[in-house]
Every structure is written in C-alpha cells, then in structure tokens.
CSV table of C-alpha atoms and ligand atoms in Angstrom, one decimal:
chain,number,residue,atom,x,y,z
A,1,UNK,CA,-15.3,-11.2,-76.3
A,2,UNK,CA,-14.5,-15.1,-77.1
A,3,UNK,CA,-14.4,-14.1,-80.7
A,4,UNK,CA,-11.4,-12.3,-81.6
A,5,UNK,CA,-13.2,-11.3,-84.7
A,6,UNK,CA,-15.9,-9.1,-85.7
A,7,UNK,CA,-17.4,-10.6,-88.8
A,8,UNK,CA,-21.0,-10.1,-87.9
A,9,UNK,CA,-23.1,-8.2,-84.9
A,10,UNK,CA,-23.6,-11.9,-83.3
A,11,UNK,CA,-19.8,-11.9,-82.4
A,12,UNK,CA,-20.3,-9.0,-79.4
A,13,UNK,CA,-21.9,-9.3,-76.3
A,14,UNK,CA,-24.0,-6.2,-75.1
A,15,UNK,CA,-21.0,-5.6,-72.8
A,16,UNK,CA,-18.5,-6.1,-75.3
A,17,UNK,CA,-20.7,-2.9,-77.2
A,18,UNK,CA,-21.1,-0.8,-74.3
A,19,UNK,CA,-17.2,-1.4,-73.8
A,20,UNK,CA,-16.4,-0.4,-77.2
A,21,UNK,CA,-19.4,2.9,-77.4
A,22,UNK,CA,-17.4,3.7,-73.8
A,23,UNK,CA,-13.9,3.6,-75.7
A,24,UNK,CA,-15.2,5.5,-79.0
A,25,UNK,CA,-16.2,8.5,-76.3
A,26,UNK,CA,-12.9,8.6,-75.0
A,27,UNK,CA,-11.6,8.5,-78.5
A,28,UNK,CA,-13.7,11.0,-79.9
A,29,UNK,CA,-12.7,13.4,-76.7
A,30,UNK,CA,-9.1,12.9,-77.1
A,31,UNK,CA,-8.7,13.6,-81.1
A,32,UNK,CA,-11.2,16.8,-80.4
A,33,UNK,CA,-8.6,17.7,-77.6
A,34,UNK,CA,-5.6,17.2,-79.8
A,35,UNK,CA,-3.9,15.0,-77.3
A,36,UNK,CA,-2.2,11.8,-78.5
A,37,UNK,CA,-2.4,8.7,-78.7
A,38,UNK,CA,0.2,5.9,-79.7
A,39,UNK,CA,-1.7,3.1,-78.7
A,40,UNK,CA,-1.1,1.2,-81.8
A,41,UNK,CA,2.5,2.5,-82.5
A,42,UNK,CA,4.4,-0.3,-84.3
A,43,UNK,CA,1.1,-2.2,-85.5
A,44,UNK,CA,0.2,-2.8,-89.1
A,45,UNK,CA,-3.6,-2.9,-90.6
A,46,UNK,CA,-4.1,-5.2,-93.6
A,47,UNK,CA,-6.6,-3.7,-95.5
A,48,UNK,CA,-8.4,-5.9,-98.7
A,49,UNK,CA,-11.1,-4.3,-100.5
A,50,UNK,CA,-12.2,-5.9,-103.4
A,51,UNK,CA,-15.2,-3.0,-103.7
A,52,UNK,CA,-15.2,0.6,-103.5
A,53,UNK,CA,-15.2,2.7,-100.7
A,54,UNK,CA,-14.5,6.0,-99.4
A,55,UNK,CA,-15.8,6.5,-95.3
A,56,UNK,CA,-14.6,2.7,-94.8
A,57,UNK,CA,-10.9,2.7,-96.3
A,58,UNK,CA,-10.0,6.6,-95.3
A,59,UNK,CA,-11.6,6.2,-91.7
A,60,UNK,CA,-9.8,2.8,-90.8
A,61,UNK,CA,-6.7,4.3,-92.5
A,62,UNK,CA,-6.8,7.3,-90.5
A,63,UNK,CA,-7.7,5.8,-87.6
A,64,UNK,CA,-4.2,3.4,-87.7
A,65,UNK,CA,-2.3,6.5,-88.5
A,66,UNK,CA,-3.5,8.5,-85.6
A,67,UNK,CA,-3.0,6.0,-83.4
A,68,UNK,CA,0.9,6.1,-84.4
A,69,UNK,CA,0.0,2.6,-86.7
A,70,UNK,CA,0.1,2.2,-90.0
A,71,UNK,CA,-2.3,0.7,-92.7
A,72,UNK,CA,-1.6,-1.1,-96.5
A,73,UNK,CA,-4.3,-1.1,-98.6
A,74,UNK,CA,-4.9,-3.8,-101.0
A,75,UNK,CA,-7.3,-3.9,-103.8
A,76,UNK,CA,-7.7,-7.0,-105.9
A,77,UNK,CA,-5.2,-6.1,-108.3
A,78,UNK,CA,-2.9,-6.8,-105.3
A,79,UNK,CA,-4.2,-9.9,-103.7
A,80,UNK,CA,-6.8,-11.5,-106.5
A,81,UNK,CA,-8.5,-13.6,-103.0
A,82,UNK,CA,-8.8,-17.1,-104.0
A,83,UNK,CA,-7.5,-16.8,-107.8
A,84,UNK,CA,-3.6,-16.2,-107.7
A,85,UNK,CA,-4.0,-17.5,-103.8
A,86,UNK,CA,-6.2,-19.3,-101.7
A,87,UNK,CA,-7.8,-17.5,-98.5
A,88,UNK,CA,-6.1,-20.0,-96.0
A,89,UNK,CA,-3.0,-18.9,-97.5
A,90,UNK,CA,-3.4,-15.0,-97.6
A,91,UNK,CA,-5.0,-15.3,-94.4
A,92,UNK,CA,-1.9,-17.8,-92.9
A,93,UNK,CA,0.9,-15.4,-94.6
A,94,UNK,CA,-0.7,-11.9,-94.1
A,95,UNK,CA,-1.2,-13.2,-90.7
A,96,UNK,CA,2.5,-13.1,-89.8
A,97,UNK,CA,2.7,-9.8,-91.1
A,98,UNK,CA,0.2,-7.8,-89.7
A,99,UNK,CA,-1.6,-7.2,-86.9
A,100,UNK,CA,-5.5,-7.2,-87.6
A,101,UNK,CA,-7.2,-7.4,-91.4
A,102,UNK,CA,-10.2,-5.5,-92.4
A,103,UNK,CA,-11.8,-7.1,-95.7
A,104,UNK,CA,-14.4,-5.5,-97.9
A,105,UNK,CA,-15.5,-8.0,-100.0
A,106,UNK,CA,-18.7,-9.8,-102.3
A,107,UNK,CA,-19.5,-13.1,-100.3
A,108,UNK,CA,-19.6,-13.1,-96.5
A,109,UNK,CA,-18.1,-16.5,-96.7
A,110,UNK,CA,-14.6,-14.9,-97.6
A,111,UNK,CA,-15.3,-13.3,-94.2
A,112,UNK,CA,-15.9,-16.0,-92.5
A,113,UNK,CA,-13.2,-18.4,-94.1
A,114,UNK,CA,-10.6,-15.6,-93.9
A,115,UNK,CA,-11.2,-15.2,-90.6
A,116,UNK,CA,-11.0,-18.6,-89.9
A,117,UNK,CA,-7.9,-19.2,-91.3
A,118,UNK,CA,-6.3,-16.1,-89.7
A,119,UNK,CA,-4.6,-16.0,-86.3
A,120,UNK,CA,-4.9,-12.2,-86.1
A,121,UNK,CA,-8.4,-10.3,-85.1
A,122,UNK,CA,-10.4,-10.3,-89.0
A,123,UNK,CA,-12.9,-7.1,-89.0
A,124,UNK,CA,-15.7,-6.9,-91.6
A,125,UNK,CA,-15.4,-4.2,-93.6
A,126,UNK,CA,-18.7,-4.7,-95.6
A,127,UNK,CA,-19.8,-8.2,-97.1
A,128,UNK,CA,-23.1,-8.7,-99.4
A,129,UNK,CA,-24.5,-9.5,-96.0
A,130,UNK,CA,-23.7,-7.3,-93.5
A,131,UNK,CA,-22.1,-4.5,-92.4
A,132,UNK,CA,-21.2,-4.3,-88.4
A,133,UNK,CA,-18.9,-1.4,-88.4
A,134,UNK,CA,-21.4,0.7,-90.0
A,135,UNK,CA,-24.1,-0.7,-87.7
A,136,UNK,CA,-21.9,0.0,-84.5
A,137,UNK,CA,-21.5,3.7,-85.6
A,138,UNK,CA,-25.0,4.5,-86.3
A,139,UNK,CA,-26.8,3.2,-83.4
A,140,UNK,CA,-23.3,4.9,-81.1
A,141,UNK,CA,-24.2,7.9,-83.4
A,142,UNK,CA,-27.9,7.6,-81.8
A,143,UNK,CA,-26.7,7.4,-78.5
A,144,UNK,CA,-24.6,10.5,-78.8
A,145,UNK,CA,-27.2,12.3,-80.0
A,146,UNK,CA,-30.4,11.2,-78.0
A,147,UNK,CA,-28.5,10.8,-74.7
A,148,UNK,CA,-30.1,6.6,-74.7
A,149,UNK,CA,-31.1,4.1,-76.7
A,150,UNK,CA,-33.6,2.7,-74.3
A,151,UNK,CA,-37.2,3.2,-76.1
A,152,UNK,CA,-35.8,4.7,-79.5
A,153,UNK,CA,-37.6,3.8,-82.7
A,154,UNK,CA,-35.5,3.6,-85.6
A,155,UNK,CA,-37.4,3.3,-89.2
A,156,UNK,CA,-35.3,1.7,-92.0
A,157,UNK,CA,-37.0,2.5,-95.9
A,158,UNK,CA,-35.9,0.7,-98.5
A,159,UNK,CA,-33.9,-2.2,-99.2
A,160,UNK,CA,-33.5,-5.4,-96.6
A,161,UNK,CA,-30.1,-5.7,-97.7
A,162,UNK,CA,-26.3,-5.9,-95.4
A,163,UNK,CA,-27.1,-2.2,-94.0
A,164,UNK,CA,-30.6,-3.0,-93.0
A,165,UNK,CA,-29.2,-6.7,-91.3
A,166,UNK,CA,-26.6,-5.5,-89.4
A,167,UNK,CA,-28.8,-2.7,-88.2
A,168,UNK,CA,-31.6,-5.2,-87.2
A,169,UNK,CA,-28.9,-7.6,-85.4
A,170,UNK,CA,-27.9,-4.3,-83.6
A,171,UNK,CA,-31.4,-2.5,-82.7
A,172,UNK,CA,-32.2,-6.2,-81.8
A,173,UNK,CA,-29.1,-6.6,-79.5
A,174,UNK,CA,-29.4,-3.2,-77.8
A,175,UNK,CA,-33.1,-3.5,-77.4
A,176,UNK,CA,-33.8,-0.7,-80.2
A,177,UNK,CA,-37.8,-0.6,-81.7
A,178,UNK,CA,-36.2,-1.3,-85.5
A,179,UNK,CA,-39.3,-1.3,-88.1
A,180,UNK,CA,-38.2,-1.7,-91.9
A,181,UNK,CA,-40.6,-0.9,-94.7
A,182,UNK,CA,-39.4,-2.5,-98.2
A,183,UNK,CA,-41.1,-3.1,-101.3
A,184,UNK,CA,-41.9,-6.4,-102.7
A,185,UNK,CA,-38.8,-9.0,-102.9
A,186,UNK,CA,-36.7,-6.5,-101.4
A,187,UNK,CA,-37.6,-7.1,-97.4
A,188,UNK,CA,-34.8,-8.6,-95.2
A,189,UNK,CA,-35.3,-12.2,-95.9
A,190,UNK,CA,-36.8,-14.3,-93.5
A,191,UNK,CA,-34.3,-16.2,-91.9
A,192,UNK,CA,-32.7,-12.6,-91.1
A,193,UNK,CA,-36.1,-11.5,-89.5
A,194,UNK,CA,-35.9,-14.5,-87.3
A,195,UNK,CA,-32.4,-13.9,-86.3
A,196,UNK,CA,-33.1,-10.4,-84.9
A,197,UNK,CA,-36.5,-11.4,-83.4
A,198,UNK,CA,-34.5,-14.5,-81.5
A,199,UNK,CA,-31.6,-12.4,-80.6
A,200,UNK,CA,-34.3,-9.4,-79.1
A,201,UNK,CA,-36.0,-10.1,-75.9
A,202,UNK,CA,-38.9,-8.6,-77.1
A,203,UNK,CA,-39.6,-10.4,-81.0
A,204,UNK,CA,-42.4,-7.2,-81.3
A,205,UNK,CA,-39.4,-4.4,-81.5
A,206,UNK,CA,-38.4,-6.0,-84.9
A,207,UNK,CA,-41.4,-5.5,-87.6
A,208,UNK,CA,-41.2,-5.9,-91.1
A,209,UNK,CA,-43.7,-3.7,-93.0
A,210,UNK,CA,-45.1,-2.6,-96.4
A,211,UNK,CA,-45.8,0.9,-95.8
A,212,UNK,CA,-43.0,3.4,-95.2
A,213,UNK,CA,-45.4,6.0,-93.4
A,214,UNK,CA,-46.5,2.8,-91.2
A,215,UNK,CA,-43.0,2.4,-90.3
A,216,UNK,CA,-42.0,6.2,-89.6
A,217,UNK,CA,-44.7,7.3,-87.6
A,218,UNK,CA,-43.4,7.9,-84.3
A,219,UNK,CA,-39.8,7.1,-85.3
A,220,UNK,CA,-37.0,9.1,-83.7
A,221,UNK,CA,-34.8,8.0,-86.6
A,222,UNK,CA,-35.3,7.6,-90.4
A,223,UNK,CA,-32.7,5.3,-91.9
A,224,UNK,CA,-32.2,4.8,-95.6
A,225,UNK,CA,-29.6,2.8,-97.8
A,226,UNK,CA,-29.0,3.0,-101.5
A,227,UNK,CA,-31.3,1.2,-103.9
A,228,UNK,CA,-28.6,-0.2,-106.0
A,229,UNK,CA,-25.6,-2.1,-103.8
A,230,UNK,CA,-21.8,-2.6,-105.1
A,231,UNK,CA,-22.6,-5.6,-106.9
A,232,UNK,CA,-26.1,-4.9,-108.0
A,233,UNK,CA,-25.7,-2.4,-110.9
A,234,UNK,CA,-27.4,-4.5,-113.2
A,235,UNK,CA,-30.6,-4.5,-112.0
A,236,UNK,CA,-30.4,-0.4,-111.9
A,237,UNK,CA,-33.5,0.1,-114.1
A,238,UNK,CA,-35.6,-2.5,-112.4
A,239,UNK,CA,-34.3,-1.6,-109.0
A,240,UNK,CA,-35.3,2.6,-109.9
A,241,UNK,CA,-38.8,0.8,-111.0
A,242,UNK,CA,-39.2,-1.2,-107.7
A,243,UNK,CA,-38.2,1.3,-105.2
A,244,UNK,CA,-40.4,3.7,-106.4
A,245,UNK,CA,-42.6,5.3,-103.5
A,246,UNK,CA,-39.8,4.3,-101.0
A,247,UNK,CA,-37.6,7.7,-101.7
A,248,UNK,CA,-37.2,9.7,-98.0
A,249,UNK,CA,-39.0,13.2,-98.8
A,250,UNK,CA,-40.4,15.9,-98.2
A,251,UNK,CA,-43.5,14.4,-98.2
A,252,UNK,CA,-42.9,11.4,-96.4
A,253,UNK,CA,-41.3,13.3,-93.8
A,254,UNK,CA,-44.8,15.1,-93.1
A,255,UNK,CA,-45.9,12.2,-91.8
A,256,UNK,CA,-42.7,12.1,-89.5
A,257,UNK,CA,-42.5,13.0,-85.9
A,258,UNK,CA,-41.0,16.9,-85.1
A,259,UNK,CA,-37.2,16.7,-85.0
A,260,UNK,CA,-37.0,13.1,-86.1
A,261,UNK,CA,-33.0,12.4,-87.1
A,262,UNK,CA,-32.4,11.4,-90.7
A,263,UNK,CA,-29.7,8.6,-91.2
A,264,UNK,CA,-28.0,7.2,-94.3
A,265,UNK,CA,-24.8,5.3,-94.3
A,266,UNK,CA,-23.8,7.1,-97.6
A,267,UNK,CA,-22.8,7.1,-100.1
A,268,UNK,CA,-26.0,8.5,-101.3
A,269,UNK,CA,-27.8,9.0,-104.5
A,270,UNK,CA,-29.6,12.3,-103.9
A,271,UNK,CA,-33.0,11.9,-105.6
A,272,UNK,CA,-33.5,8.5,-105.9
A,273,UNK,CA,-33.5,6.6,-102.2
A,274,UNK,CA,-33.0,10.3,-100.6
A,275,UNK,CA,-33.7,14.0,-101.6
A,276,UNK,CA,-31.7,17.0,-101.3
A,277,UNK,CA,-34.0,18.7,-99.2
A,278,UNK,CA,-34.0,15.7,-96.7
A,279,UNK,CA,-30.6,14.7,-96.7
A,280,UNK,CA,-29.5,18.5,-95.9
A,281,UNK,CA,-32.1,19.4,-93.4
A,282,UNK,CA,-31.3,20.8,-90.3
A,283,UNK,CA,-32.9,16.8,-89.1
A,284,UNK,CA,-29.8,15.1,-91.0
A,285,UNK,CA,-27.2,14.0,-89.1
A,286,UNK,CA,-25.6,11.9,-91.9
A,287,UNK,CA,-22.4,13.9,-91.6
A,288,UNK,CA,-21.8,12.9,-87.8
A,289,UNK,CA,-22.6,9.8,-88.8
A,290,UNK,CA,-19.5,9.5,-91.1
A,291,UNK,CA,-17.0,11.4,-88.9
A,292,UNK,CA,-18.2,8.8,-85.7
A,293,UNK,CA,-16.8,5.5,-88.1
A,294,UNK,CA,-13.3,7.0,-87.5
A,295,UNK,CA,-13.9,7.4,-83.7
A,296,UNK,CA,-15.6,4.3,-83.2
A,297,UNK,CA,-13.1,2.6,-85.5
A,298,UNK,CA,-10.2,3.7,-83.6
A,299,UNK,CA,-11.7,2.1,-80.3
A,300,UNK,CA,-12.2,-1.2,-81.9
A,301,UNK,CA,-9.0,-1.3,-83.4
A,302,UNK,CA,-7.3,-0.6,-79.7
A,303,UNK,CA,-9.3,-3.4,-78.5
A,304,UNK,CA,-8.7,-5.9,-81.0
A,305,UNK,CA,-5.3,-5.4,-81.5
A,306,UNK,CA,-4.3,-4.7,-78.3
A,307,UNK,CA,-5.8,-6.6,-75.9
A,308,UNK,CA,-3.9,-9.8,-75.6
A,309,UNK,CA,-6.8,-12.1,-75.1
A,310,UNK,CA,-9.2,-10.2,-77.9
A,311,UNK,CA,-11.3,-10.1,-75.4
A,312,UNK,CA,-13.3,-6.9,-75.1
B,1,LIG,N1,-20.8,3.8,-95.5
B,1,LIG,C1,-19.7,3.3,-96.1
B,1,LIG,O1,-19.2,2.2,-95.7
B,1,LIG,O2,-19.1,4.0,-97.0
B,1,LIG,P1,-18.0,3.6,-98.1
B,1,LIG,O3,-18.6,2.6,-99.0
B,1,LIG,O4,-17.6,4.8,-98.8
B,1,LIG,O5,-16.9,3.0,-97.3
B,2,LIG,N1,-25.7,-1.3,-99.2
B,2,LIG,C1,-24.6,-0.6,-99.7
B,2,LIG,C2,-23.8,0.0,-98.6
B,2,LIG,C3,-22.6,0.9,-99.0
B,2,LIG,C4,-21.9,1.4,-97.8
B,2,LIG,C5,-23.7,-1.5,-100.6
B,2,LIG,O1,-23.5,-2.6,-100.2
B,2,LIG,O2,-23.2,-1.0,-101.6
C-alpha cells in the first residue's frame, strides 16, 4: 500500500484487502489455537476517541495487548484536538511516541489532517464519514461465512450515513451487488453514489433505492445501522418520524430470501432500526461480526506497524 494510512476504503488496493482478509484468517486461527503471538511486543497504540465506543476501543485494545503491545487511550478530556493543541502538533509529538494512532472522531478532516501531519501509520476509527474498519470486518465477516464474495448481494436499510459509505466503497471495491434503501433526505449523498459507482467496474452493482423490500429481495445479506448517529441526538424525534417503515422485521424479512444473514455494526437500538426477533434469529450473525473487528484488527495493526515500508 503507498498510503501508510487507512483513513478511508480508497487507501487499499484489492490486494492490499485480500492481504489483510488472508492475515485476519491466520489471526483468527492462532488466538482460537491459543498459540502466541508477540508480533507487536514493545509497540505502543495511541488511541483518541473523542465519541463513545465499546467494539472499537476494547477490540483495538485487545488486539495490541495480545500481540504483546500495548494501547493508551485518550478521550478528549486528555487531548482537547485542536483547543489546548493543534492537530499538527499532537500528531508531530504523539508521533515520536507511539507507533500507530487510531482516532475516533466528529469531522473526517481531523482524519485526514492528523494523518497528514503524522509520520506513524493514522487508522480511522470512525469519522462522521466513514467507517473502514467496520467495513473491512463485515464484508471479511461475509466471506467467512459464504465461502466468496463473488455474486453476493448485500441490502443496506436505513440511513446513507459513514456505515453505509464505507460499505459502498467496499462492496464497490470487492465487486459486491450493494443496494441501499433510505427514506427521503437520508440516502447516501450523491457525490458518495458516484464514488462507489466509479470505483466498481460494474456502476449497476451499486443502486440507491426507496423501497427496502426492492432492495432485499434476493439479498444474501440484510445490513442495518442506527437511526440516530453519535452526534445526531438532536434530531431523535424527527429521525424516529423519518425512519419509520425502514425498521428490519419480521415482516420485512418475509419478503427476504431463506437463510439470508442479518448484519448490524451495533450498537443497536432493538425496536427502532432492528427488532428483537430479527436481530436474535438463528439468520443474525451480528455477534461474529463483533468478535471478527478484533481479528481483523490485529492483522492490520501487524501490517501497519510492522511492515517497514507500510506497505501491505
Ligand atoms: N461498531 C462499532 O464501531 O461499535 P462501537 O461504537 O462500540 O465502537
Ligand atoms: N453510524 C453509527 C455507527 C456506530 C458504530 C454512528 O456513527 O454513531
């Protein structure tokens, strides 16, 4: 990879995925087989989250220690980005301290300019844009649990937001059918349509609809995100209104394909984007989906940190 980074999906090749999805099976095999691994032994994860998070934090946390690292966590309290400090200097100093940052942040652009400023590998940990470790686990996830990715139809309901991009980017990249079905003024904007259709060979496997049972028939996945996003709590009792008729069901699920895998990225809100019934089906594989961020995790950590060039 020329990009040392990973701030959005555009920063891996398809061989710099396939090199990672390769690495995260080999991970996943050794921590099932108790062996160990010190890959990272003596390396130091920076981690700044300036929004919640439970899978994101614990699973790159875990991952450093198990791979005989260790990880500092650092809310805003600690590190108030751009008010006690300026980004080019946290990114200059923490630099010289650590070995890789992970942020979690509101705009992408503290992403970007941290990770411009920084002379150590800068992972996105979520921004109000996208999310690419999250993406990168669910479609490995898919793999893993299909046995390919060629042909599979993944059907995103509800809002066009960061999970929904980096998803598109992804399915678009890998060559995965991705149709999203959003209510008005929620759909991936534009610009982020165009993206995935230019980065697809095929512009048709990306489709932005109205109609959620458009969008899941013949699915082989059923993908779904919270209404409300960190940052968005305001708009709660607008949001409720909006996404109304955009809930995965029961009864949306009749119109679903036998054996068709429910995905969410949690954390969910069980009865408004996602019922109870759904989201613990014998379908959901939602759990798997969260253990896989600590695999895949770990194997982009080795290769980012310890790969001299940062190239996959
Ligand atoms: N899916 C995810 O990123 O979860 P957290 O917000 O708990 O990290
Ligand atoms: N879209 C959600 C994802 C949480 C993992 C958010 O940004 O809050």
């Amino acid at each position: 990879m020329n990009n040392k980074n990973l701030v959005t999906i555009a920063d891996l090749s398809v061989k710099d995925i396939d090199k990672l999805f390769a690495l995260t099976v080999r991970m996943k095999e050794s921590h099932k087989n108790k062996q160990t691994d010190h890959s990272l032994a003596g390396k130091t994860l920076g981690m700044i989250f300036e929004k919640s998070s439970m899978r994101t934090r614990v699973s790159f946390e875990v991952a450093m220690t198990q791979l005989g690292g260790h990880a500092i966590y650092l809310t805003k309290q600690d590190i108030n980005l751009g008010e006690r400090e300026s980004i080019k200097d946290v990114a200059a100093i923490l630099s010289r301290y650590v070995d890789c940052i992970a942020i979690r942040t509101f705009a992408h652009e503290t992403v970007t300019e941290l990770a411009s400023h920084s002379s150590v590998p800068v992972i996105n940990a979520l921004s109000d844009y996208t999310h690419p470790c999250q993406a990168l686990t669910d479609l490995y996830t898919i793999k893993e649990k299909i046995g390919r990715l060629d042909g599979v139809k993944l059907a995103f309901v509800g809002d066009g937001n960061n999970v929904a991009r980096s998803l598109a980017f992804l399915c678009a990249k890998l060559e995965v059918s991705f149709k999203i079905a959003s209510p008005e003024n929620y759909e991936l904007p534009l610009e982020s349509l165009e993206i995935a259709k230019r980065i697809a060979k095929t512009s048709s496997c990306i489709e932005q609809l109205r109609d959620p049972v458009e969008a899941i028939k013949d699915a082989d996945i059923i993908y779904t995100d919270t209404w409300i996003s960190m940052g968005r709590e305001k708009e709660s009792i607008i949001r409720r209104k909006d996404f109304k008729g955009y809930q995965v069901n029961g009864s949306l699920l009749a119109s679903a394909k036998e054996g068709v895998f429910i995905m969410h990225c949690l954390p969910a809100h069980r009865g408004e984007e996602i019922t109870d019934e759904v989201i613990d089906s014998p379908n959901s594989i939602v759990y798997d989906q969260a253990e896989n961020r600590l695999h895949l995790q770990k194997a982009l950590l080795n290769l980012l940190i310890c790969n001299e060039k940062n190239e996959y």
